[in-house]
Coordinates of N, CA and C in Angstrom, one line a residue:
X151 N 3.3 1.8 1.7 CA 3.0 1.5 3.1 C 3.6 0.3 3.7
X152 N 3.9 -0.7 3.0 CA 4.6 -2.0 3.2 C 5.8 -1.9 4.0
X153 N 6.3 -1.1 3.8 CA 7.8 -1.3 4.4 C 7.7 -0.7 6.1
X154 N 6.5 0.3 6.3 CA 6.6 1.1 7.3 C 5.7 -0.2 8.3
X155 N 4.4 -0.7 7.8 CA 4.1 -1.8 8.4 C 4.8 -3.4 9.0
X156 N 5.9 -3.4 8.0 CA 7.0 -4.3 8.1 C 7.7 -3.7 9.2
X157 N 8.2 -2.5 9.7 CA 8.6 -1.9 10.6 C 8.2 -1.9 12.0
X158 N 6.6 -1.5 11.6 CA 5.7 -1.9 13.1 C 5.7 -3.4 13.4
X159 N 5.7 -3.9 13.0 CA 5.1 -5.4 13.0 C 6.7 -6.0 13.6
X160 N 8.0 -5.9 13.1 CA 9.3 -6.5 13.6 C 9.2 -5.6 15.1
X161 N 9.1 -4.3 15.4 CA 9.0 -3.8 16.9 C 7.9 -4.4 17.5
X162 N 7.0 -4.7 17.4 CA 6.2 -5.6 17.9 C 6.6 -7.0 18.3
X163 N 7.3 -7.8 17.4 CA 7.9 -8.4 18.0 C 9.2 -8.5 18.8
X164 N 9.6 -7.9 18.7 CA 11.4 -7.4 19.3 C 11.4 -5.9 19.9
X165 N 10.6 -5.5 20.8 CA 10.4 -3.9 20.7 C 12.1 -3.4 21.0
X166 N 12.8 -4.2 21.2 CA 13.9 -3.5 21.4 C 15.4 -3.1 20.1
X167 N 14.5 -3.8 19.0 CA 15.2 -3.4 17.7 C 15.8 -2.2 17.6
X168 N 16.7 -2.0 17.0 CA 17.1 -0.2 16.3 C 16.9 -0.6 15.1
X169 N 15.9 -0.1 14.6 CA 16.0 0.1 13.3 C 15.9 1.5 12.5
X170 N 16.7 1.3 11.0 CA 16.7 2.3 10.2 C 15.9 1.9 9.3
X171 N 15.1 2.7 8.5 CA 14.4 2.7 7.6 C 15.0 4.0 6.5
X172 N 15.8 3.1 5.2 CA 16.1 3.8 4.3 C 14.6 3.8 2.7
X173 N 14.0 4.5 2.1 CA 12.7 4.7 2.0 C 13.0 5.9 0.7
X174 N 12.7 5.2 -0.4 CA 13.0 5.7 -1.8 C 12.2 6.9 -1.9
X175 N 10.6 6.6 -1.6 CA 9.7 7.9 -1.5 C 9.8 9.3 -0.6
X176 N 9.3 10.2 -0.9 CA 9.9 11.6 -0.6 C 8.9 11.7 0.5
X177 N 7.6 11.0 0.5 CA 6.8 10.6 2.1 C 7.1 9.3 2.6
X178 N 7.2 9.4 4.3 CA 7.7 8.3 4.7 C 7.0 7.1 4.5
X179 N 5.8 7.2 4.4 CA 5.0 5.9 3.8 C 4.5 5.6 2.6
X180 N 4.7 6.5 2.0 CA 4.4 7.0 0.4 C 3.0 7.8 0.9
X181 N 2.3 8.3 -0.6 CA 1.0 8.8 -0.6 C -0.1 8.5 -0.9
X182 N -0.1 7.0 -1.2 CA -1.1 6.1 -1.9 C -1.7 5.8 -0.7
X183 N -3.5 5.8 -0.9 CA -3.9 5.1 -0.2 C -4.3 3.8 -0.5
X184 N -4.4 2.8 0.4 CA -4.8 1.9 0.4 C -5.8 0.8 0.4
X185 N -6.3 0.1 -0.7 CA -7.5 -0.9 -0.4 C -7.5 -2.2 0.2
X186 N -8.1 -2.9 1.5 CA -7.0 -4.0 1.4 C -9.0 -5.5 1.6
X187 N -9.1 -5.9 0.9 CA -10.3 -6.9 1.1 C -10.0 -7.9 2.4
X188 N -10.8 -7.1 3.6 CA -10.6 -8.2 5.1 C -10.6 -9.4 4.9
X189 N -11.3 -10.2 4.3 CA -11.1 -11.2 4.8 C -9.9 -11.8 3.9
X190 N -9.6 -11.6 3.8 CA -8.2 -11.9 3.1 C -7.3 -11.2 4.2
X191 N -7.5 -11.2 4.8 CA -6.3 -10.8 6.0 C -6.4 -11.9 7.1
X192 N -5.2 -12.4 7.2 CA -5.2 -13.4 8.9 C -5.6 -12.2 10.4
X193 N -5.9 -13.0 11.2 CA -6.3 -11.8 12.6 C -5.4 -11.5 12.7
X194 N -3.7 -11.7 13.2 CA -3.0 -11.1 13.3 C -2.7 -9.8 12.1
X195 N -2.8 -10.0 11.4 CA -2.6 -8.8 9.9 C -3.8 -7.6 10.1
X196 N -4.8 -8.4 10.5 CA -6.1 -7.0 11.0 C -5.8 -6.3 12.2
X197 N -4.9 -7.2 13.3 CA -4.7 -6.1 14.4 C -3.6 -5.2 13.9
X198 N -2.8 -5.8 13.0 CA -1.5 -4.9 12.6 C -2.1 -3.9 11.9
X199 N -3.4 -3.8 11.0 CA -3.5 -2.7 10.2 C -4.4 -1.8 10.6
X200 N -5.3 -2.1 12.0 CA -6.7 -1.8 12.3 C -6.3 -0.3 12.7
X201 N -5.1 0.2 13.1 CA -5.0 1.8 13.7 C -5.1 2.6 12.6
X202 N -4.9 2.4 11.0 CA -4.9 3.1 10.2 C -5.7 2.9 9.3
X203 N -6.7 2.1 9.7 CA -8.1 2.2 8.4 C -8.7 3.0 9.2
X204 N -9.2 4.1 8.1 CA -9.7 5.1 7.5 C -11.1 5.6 6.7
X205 N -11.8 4.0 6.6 CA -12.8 4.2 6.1 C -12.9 2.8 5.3
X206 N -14.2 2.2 5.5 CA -14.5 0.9 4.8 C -16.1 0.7 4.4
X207 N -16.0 -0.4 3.2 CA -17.6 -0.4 2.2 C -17.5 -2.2 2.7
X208 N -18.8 -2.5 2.3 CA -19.2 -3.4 2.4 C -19.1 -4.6 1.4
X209 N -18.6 -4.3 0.5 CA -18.0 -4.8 -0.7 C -17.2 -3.9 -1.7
X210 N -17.1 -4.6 -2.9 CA -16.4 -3.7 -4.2 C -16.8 -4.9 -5.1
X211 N -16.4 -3.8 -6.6 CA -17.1 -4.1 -7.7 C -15.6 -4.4 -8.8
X212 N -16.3 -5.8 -9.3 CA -14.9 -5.8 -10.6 C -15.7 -5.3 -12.0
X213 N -15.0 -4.6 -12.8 CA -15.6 -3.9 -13.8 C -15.0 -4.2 -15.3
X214 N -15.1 -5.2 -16.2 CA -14.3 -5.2 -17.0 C -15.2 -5.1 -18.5
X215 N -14.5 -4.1 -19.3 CA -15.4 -3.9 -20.5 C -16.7 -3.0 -20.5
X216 N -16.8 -2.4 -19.2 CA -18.1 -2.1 -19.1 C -19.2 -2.9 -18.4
X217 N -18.3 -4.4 -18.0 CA -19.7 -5.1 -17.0 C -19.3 -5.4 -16.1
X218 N -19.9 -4.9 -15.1 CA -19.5 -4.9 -13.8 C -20.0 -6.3 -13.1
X219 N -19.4 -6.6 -11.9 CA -19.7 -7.6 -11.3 C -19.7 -7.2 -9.3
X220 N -20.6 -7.1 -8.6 CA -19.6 -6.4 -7.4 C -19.8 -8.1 -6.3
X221 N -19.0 -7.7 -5.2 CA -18.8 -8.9 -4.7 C -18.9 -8.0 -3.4
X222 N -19.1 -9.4 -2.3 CA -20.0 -8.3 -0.3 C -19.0 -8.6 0.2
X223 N -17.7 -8.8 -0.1 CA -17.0 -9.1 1.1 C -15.8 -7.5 1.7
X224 N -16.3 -7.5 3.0 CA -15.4 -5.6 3.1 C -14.3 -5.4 3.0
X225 N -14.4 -4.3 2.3 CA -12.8 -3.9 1.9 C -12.6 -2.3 3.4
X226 N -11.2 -2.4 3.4 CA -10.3 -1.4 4.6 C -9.9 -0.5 3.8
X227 N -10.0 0.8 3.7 CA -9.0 1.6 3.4 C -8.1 2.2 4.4
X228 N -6.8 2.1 4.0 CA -5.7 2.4 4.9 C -4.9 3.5 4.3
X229 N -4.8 4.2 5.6 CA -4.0 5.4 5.1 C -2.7 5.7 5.5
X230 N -1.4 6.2 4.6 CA -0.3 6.3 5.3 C 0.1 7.3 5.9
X231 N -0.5 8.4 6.0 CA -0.8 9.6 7.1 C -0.5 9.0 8.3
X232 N -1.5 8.1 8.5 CA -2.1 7.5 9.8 C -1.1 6.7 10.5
X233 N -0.1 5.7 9.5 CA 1.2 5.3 9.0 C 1.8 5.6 10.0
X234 N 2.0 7.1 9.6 CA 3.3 7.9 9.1 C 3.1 8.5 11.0
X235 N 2.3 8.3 11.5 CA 1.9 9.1 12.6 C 2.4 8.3 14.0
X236 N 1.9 6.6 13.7 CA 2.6 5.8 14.1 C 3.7 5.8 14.2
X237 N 4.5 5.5 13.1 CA 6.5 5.2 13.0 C 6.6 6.4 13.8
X238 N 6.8 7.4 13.8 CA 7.0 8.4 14.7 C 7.2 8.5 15.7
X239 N 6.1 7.6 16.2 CA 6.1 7.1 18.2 C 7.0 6.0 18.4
X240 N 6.9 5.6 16.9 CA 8.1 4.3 17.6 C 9.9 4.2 16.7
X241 N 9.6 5.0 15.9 CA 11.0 5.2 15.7 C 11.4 6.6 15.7
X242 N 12.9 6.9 16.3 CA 13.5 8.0 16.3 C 13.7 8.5 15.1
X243 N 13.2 9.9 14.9 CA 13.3 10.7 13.4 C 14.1 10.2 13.1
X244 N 15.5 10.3 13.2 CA 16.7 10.4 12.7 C 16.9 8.7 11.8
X245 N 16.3 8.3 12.2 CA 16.2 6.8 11.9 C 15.6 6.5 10.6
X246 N 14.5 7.5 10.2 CA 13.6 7.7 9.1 C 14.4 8.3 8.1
X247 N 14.8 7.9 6.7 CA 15.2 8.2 6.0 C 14.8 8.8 4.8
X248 N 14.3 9.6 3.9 CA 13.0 9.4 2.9 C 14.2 9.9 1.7
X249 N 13.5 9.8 0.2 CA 14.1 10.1 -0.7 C 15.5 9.3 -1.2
X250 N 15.5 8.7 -0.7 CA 17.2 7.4 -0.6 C 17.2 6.9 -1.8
X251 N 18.4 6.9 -2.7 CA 18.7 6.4 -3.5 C 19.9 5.8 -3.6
X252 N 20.6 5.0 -4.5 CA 21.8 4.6 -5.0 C 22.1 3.7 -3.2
X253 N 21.7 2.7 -2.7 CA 22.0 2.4 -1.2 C 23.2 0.9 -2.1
X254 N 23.9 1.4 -1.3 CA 24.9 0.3 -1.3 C 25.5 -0.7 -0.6
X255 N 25.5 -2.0 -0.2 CA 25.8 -2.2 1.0 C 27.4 -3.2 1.0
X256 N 28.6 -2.6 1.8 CA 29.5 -3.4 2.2 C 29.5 -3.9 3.4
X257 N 29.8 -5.0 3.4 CA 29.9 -5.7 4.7 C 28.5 -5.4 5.5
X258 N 28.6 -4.8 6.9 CA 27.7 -3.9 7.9 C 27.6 -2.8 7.5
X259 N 28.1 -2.0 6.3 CA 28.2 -0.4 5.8 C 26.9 -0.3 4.9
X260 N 26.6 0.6 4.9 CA 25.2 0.9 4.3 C 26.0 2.5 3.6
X261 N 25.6 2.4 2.8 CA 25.9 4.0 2.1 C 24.9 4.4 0.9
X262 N 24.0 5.6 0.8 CA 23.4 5.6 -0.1 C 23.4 7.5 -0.2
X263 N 22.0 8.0 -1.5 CA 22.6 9.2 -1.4 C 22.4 10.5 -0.4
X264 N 23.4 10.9 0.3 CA 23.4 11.6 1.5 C 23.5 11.2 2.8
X265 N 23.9 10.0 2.7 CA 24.3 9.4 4.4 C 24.7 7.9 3.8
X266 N 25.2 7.7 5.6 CA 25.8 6.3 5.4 C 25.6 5.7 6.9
X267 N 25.6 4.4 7.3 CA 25.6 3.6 8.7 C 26.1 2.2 8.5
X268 N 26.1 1.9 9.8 CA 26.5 0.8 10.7 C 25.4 0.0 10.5
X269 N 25.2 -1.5 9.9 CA 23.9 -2.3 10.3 C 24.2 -3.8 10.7
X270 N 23.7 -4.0 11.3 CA 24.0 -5.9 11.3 C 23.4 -6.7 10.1
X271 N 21.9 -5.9 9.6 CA 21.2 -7.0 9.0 C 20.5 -5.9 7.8
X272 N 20.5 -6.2 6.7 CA 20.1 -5.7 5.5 C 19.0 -5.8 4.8
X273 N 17.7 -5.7 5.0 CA 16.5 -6.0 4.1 C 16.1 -5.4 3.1
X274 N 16.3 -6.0 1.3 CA 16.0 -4.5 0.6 C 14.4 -5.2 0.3
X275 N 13.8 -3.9 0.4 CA 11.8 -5.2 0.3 C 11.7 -4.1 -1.4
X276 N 12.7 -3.2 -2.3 CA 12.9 -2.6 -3.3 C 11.9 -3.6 -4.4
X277 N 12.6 -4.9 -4.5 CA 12.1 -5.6 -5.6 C 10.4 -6.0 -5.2
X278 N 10.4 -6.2 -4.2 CA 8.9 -6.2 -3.5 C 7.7 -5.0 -3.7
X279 N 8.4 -4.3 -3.2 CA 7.1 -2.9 -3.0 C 7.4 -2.3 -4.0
X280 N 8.0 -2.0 -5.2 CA 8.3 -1.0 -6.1 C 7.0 -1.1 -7.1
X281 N 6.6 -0.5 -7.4 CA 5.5 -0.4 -9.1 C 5.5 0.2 -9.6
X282 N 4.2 0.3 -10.8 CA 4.9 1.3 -11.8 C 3.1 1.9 -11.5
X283 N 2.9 2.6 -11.3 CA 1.6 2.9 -11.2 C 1.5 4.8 -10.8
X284 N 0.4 5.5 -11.2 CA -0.2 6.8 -11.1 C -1.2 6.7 -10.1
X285 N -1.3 7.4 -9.3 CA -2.7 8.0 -8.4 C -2.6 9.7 -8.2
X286 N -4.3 9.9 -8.1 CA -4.4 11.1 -8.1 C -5.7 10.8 -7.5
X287 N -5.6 12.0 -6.9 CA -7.8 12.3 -6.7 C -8.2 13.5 -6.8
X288 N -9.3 12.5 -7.8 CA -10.5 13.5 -8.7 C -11.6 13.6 -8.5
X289 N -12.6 14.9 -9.0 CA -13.6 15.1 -8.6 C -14.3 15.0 -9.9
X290 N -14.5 13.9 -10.8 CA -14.8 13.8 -12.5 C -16.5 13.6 -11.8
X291 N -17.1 14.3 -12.8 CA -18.8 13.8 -12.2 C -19.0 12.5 -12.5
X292 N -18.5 11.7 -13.6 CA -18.9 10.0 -13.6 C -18.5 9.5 -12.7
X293 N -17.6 9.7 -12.2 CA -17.0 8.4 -10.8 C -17.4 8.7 -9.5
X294 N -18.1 10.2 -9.1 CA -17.7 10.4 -8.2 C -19.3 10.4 -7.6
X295 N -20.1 9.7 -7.8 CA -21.3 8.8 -7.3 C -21.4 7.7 -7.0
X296 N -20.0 6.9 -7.0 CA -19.7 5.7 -6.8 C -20.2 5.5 -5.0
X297 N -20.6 4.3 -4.9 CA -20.7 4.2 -3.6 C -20.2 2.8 -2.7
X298 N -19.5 1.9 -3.9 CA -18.6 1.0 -3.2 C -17.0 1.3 -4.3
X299 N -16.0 0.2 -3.6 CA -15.0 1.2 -4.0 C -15.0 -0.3 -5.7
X300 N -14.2 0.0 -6.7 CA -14.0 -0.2 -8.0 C -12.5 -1.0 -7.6
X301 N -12.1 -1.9 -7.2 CA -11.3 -2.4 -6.7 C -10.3 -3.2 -8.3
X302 N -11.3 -3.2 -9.1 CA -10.4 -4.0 -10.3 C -11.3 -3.2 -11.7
X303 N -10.9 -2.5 -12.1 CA -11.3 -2.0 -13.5 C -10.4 -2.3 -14.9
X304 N -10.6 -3.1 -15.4 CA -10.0 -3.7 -16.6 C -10.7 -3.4 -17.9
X305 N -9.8 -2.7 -18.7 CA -10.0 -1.8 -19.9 C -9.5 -2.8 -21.1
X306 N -10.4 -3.5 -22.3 CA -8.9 -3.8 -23.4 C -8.4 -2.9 -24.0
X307 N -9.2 -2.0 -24.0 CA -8.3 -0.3 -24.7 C -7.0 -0.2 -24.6
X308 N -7.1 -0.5 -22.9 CA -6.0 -0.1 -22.2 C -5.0 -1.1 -22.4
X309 N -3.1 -0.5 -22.1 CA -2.5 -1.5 -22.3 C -1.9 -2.9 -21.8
X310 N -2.0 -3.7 -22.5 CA -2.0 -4.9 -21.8 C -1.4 -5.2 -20.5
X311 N -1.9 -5.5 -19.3 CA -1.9 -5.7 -18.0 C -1.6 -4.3 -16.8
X312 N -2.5 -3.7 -18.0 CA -2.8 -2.2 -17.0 C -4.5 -2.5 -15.9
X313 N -4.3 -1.9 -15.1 CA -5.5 -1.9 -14.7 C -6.0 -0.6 -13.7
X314 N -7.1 -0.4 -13.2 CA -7.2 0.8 -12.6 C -8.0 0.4 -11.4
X315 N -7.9 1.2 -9.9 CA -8.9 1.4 -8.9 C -9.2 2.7 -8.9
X316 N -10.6 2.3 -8.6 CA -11.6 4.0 -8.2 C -11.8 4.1 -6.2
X317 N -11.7 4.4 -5.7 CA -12.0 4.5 -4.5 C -12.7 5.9 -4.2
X318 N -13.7 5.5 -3.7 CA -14.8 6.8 -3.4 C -14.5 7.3 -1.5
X319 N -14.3 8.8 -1.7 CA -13.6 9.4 -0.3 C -14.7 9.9 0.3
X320 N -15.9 9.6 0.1 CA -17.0 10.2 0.6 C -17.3 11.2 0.8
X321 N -16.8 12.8 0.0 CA -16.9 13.7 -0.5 C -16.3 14.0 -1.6
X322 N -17.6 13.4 -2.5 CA -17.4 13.9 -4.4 C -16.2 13.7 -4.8
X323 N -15.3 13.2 -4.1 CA -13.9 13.2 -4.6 C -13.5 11.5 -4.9
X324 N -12.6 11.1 -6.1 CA -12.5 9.4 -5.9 C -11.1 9.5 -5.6
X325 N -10.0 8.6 -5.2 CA -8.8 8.3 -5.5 C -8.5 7.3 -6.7
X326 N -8.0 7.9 -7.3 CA -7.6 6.7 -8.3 C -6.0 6.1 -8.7
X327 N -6.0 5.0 -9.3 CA -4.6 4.6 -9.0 C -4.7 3.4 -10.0
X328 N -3.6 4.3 -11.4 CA -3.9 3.2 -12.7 C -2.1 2.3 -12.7
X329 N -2.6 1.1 -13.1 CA -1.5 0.2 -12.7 C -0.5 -0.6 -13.8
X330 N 0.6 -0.6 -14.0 CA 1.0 -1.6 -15.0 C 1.5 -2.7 -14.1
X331 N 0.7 -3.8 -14.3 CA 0.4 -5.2 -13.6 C 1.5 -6.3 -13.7
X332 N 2.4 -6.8 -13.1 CA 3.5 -7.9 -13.5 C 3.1 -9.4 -13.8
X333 N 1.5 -9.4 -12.8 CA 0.7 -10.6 -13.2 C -0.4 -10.4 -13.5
X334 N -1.6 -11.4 -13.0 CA -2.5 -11.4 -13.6 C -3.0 -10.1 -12.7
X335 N -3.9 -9.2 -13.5 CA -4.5 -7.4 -12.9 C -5.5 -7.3 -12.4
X336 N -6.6 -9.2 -12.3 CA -7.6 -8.3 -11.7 C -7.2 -9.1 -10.2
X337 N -6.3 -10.0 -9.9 CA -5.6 -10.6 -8.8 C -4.5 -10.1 -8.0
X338 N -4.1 -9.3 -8.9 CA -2.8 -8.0 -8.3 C -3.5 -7.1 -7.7
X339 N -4.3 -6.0 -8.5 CA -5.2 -5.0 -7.8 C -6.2 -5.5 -6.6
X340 N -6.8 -6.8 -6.5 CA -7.7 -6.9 -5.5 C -6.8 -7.3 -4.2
X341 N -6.0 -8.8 -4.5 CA -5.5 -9.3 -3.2 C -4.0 -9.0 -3.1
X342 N -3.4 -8.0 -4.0 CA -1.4 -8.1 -3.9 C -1.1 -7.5 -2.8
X343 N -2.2 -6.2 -2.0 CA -1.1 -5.7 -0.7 C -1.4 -6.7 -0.3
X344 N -2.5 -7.8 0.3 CA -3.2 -8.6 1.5 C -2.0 -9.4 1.3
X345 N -1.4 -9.9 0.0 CA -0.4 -11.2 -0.6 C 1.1 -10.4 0.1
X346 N 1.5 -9.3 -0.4 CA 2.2 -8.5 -0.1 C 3.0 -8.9 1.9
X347 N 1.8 -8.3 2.0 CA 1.4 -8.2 3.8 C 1.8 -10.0 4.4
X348 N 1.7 -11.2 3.7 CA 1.7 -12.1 4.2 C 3.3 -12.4 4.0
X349 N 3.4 -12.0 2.4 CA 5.1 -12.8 2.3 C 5.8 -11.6 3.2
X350 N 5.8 -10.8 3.7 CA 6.6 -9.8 4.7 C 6.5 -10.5 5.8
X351 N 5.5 -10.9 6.8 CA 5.5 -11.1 8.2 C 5.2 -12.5 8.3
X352 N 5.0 -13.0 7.3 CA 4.9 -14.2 7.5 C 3.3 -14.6 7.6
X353 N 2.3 -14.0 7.9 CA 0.8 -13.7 8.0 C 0.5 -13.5 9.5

């Protein structure tokens, strides 16, 4: 969702941008949803995300080893549907790229696989937004009584600096999204889009 937000947010400032959005995933914002803990957002970052939250709890719980801990502060879920519905109004299809690989850039030339353009200015946010992570949603009968979201689940089973979110969709169903972590897992999964979201726009 980061790069399509990065997108609204520069038209917002400069509405008269052309921009292209070249976009590795085969959906324009991907299909992950998102958890993001408010107050960890500056106001400007809450008006930037407020059109696409989707549903919010009053806290979330860290869970490691079996002991949970939950904490009140509210978490946003954001959806890239919602995204995806936006860019639309404000960027020309043709402008949306999805599935892009191999992008290469000479000079102002952009070339990647199945097209090529003209750019003045090149941002790859690749090394930023990329992870290594699974999501699905499940209807398992243990999780799906949950009634705040599981924001940091840390297993030692699991392998070292994996970690998992449960998010409850408020019909018996959870989203989940297990993670291999570059830093510390239970500071990545809680605050990395909100951290994310800052080094992009500046906050």
């Amino acid at each position: 969702m980061a790069p399509g937000l990065l997108a609204l947010y520069l038209l917002d400032q400069k509405p008269e941008l052309n921009l292209l959005l070249l976009l590795g995933d085969g959906a324009a914002c991907g299909e992950a949803l998102e958890p993001v803990v408010e107050t960890a957002l500056s106001d400007s970052l809450r008006a930037l995300i407020a059109p696409f939250v989707v549903a919010s709890w009053p806290g979330y719980v860290v869970s490691r080893d079996g002991e949970t801990v939950q904490h009140d502060s509210p978490v946003l879920l954001l959806d890239p549907v919602q995204l995806w519905l936006e860019l639309q109004d404000r960027v020309p299809g043709d402008a949306i790229r999805t599935a892009c690989s191999g992008i290469v850039r000479q000079g102002n030339r952009l070339s990647w696989s199945g097209g090529a353009a003209e750019a003045a200015d090149f941002l790859n946010l690749a090394g930023l937004t990329k992870t290594d992570e699974q999501c699905e949603i499940l209807g398992i009968e243990q999780v799906r009584k949950l009634t705040l979201p599981v924001l940091a689940d840390l297993d030692s089973e699991r392998p070292e600096g994996e970690g998992m979110q449960l998010l409850p969709l408020g019909d018996e169903r959870v989203f989940m999204r297990r993670r291999r972590c570059t830093g510390d897992p239970e500071d990545e999964l809680i605050n990395g889009f909100a951290a994310l979201l800052y080094q992009l726009t500046g906050g």
